[in-house]
CSV table of C-alpha atoms in Angstrom, one decimal:
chain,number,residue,atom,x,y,z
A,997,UNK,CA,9.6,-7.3,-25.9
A,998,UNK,CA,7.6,-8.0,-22.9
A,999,UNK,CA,4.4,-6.1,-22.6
A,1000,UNK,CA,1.3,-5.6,-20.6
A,1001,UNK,CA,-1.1,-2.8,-22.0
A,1002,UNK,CA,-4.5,-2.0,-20.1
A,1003,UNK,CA,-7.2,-0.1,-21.9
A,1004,UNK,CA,-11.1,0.2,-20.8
A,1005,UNK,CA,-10.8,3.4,-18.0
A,1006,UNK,CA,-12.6,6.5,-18.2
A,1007,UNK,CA,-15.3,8.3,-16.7
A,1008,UNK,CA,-18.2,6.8,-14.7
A,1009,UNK,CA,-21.3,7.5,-12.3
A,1010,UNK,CA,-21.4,5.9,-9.2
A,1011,UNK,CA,-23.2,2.9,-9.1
A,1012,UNK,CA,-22.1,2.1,-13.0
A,1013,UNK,CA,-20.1,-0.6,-14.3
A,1014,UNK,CA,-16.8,-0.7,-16.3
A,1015,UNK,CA,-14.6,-3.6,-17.5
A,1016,UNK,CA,-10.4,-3.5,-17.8
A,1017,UNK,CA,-8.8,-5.5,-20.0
A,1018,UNK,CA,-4.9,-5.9,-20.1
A,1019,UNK,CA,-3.3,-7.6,-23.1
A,1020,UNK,CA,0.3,-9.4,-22.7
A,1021,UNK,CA,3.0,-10.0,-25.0
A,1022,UNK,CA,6.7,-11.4,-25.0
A,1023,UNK,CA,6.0,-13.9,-22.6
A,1024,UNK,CA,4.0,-17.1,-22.0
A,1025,UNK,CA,0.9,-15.5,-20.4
A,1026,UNK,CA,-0.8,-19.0,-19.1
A,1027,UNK,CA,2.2,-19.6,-17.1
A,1028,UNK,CA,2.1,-16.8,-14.5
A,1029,UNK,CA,-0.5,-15.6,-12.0
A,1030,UNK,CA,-1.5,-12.4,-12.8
A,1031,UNK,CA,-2.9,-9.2,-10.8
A,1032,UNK,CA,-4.5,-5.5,-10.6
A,1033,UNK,CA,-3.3,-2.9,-8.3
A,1034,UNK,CA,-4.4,0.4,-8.1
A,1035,UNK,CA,-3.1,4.0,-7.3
A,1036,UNK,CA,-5.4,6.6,-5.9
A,1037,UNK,CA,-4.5,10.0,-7.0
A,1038,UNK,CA,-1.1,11.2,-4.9
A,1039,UNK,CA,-1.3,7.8,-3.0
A,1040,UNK,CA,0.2,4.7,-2.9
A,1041,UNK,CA,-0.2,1.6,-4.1
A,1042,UNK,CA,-2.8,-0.9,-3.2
A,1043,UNK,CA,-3.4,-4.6,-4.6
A,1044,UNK,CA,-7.0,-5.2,-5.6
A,1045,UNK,CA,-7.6,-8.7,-7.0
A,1046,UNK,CA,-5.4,-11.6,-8.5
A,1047,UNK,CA,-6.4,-14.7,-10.6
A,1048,UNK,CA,-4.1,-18.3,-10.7
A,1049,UNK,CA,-2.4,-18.9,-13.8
A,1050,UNK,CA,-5.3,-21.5,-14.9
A,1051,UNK,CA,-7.8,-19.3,-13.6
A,1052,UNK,CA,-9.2,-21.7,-11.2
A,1053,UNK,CA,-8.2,-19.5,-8.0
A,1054,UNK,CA,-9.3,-15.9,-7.4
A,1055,UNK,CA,-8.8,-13.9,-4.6
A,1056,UNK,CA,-10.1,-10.2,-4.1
A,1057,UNK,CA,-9.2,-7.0,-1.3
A,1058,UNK,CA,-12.4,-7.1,0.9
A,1059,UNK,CA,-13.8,-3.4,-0.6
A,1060,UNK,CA,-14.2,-4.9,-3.6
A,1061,UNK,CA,-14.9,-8.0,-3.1
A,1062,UNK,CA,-18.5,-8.7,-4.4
A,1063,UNK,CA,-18.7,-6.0,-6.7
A,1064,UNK,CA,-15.3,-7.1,-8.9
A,1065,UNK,CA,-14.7,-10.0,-10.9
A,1066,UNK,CA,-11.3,-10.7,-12.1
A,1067,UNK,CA,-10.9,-13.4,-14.9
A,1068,UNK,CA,-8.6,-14.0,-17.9
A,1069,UNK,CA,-8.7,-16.0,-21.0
A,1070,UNK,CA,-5.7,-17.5,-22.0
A,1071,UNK,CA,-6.4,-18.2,-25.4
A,1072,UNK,CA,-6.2,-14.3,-26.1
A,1073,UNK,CA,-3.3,-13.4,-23.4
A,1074,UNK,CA,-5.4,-10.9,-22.2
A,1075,UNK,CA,-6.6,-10.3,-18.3
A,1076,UNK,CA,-10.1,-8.9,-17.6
A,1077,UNK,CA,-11.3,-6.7,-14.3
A,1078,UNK,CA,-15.3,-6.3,-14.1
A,1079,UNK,CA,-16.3,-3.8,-12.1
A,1080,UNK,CA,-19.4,-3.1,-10.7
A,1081,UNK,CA,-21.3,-1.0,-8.7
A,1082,UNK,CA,-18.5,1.9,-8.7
A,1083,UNK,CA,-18.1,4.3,-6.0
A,1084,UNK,CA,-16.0,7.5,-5.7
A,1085,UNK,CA,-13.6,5.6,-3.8
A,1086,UNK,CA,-12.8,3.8,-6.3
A,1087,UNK,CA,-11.0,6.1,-8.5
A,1088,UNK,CA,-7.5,5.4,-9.4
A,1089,UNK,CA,-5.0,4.4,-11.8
A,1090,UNK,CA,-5.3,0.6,-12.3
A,1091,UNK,CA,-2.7,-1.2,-13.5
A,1092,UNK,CA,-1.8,-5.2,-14.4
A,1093,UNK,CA,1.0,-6.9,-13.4
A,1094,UNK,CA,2.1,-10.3,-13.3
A,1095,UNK,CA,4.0,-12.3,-11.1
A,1096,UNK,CA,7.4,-13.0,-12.0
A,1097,UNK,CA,6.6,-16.6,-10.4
A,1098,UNK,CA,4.9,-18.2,-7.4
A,1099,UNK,CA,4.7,-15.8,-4.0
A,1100,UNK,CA,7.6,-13.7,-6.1
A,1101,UNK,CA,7.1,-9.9,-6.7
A,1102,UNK,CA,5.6,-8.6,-9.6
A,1103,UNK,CA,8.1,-8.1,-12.7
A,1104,UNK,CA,6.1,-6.6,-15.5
A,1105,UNK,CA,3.3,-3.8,-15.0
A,1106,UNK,CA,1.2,-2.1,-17.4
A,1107,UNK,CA,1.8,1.3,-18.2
A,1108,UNK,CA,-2.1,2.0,-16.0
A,1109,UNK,CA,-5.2,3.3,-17.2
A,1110,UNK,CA,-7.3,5.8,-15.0
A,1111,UNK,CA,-10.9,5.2,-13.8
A,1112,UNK,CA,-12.4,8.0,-12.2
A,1113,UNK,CA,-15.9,7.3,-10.7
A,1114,UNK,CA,-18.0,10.8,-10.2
A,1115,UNK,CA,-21.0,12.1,-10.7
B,292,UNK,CA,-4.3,-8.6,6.7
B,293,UNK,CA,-0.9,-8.1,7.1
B,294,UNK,CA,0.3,-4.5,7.1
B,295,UNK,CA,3.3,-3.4,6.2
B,296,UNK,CA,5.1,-0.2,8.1
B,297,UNK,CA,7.8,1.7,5.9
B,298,UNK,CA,10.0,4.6,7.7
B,299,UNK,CA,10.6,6.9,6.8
B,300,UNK,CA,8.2,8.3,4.9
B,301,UNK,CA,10.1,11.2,3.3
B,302,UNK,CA,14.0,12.0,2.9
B,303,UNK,CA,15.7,14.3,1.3
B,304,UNK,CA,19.6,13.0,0.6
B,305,UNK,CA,22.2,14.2,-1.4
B,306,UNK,CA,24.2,12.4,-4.5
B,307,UNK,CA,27.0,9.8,-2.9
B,308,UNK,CA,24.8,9.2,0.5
B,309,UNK,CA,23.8,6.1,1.6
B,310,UNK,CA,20.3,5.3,2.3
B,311,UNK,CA,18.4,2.4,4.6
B,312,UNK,CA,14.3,2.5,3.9
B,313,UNK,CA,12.7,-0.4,6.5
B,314,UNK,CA,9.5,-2.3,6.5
B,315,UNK,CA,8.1,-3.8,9.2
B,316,UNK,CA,5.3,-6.3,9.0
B,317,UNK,CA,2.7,-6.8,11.5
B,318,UNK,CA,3.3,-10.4,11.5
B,319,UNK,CA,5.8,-12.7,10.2
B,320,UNK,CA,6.0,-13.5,6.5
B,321,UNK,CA,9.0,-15.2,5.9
B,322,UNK,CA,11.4,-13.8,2.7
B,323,UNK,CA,8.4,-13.5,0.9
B,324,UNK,CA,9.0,-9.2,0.4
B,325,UNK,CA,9.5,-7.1,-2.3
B,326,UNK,CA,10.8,-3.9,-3.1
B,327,UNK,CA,9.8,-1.6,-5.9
B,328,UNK,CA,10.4,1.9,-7.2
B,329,UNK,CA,8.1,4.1,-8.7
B,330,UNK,CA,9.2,7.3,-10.5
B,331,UNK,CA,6.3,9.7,-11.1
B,332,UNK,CA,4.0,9.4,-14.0
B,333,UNK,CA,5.7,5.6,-14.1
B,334,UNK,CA,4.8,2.2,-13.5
B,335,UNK,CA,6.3,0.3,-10.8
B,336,UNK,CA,9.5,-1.4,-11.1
B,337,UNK,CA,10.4,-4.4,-9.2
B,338,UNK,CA,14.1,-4.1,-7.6
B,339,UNK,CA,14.7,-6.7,-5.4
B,340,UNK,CA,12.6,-10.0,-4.9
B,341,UNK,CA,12.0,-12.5,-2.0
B,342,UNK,CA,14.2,-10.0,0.6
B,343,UNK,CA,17.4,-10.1,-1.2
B,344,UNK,CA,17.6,-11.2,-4.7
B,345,UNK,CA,18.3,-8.3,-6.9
B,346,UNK,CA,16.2,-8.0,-10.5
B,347,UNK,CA,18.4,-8.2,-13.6
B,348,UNK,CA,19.5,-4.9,-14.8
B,349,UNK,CA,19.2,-3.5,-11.3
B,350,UNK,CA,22.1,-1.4,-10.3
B,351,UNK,CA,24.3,-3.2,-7.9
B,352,UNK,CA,24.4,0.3,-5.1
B,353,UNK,CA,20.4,-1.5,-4.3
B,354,UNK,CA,20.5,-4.1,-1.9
B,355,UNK,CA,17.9,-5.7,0.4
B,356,UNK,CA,18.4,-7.6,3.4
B,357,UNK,CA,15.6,-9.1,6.4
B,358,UNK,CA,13.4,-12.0,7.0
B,359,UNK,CA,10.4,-12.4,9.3
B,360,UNK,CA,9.1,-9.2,10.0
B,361,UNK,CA,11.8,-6.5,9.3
B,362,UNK,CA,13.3,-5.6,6.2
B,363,UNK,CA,15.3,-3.5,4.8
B,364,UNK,CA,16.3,-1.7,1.6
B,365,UNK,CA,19.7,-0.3,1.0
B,366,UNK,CA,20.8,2.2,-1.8
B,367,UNK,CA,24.7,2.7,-1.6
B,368,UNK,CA,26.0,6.2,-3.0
B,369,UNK,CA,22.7,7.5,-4.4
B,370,UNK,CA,22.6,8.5,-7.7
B,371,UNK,CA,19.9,11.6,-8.9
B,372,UNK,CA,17.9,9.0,-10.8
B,373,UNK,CA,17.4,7.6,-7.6
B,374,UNK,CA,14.8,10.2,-6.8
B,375,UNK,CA,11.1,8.2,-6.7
B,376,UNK,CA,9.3,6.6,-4.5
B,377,UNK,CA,10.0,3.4,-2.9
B,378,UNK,CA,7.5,0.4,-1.8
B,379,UNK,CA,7.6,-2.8,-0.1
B,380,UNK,CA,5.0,-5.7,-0.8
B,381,UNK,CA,4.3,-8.7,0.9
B,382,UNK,CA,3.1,-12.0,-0.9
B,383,UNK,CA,2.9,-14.1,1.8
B,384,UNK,CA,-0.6,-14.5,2.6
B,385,UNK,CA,-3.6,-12.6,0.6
B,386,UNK,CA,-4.9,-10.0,0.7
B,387,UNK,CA,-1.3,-9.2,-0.6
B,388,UNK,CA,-0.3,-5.9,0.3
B,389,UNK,CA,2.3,-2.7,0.5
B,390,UNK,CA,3.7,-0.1,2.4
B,391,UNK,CA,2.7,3.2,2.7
B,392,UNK,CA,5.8,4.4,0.1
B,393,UNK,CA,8.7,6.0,1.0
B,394,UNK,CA,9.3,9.2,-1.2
B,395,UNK,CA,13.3,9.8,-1.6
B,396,UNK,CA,13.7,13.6,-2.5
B,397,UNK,CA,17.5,14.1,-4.3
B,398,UNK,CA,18.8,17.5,-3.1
């Protein structure tokens, strides 16, 4: 079975921290590029940061840029989101997904995991 | 950034109809646009990748057609699963990014 399950949200002040992680199974997880999208609550969908397949490329949506770090380690399958310097604005159900192969669409998500940043 | 236009942005159809979503993109990206549906409470799944080529498992009534900058998703005699919400998603240049949804509503 192929799997991708995200754990680390919660509850957090602005201005905190929090860091996602998203473990994979079922498939060969250093072959694909890998991503995080968000959903605000009732919204749609928005891609937030994506990392190369041998982590040597990152790339980042401009509100977050600075204040997320996406990274993975291979060796554990598992995909990482640091986020710093939370703001209300940033609340949403985050989810990873990877790519089902170069500049294709995304073929496995996780099932999400909410961050909600308030005070 | 490119952005990506869906219409509509609501429908409500009945069982057996046919249905056409579009996306338009502000500037051209080639074939490199997806399609996805989202029920609620779920995770995204992908339907159709690179324009036209459908996902395994995906029932045959979806269809997607379009290069450049319009596209379009077809669903022929819509089934009541088919209620969700529908998005488009462009990986042609970064920041990669989706339509605004298109919410079908089964009647």
């Amino acid at each position: 079975q192929v799997h991708m399950v995200e754990s680390g949200g919660g509850v957090v002040q602005p201005g905190r921290s929090l860091r996602l992680s998203c473990v994979a199974s079922g498939f060969t997880f250093r072959n694909f590029g890998t991503h995080w999208v968000r959903q605000a609550p009732g919204r749609g969908l928005e891609w937030v940061a994506g990392i190369s397949d041998d982590a040597t490329g990152q790339s980042y949506i401009d509100s977050v840029r600075g204040r997320f770090t996406i990274s993975r380690d291979n060796s554990k399958n598992t995909l990482y989101l640091q986020m710093a310097s939370l703001r209300p604005e940033d609340t949403a159900v985050y989810f990873c997904a990877k790519e089902h192969g170069s500049f294709d669409g995304f073929d496995i998500w996780g099932q999400g995991t909410m961050v909600t940043v308030s005070s | 950034e490119i952005v990506l236009t869906q219409s509509p942005d609501f429908q409500s159809v009945t069982p057996k109809e046919k249905v056409t979503i579009t996306c338009r993109a502000s500037q051209s990206i080639g074939s490199r646009l997806h399609w996805y549906q989202q029920k609620p409470d779920q995770s995204p799944k992908l339907l159709i990748k690179s324009a036209s080529q459908s996902m395994s498992g995906v029932p045959s009534r979806f269809s997607g057609s379009g290069s450049g900058t319009d596209f379009t998703l077809t669903i022929n005699s819509l089934e009541a699963e088919d209620a969700a919400a529908y998005y488009c998603h462009q990986t042609s240049s970064l920041p990669y990014t989706f339509g605004q949804g298109t919410k079908l509503d089964i009647k």
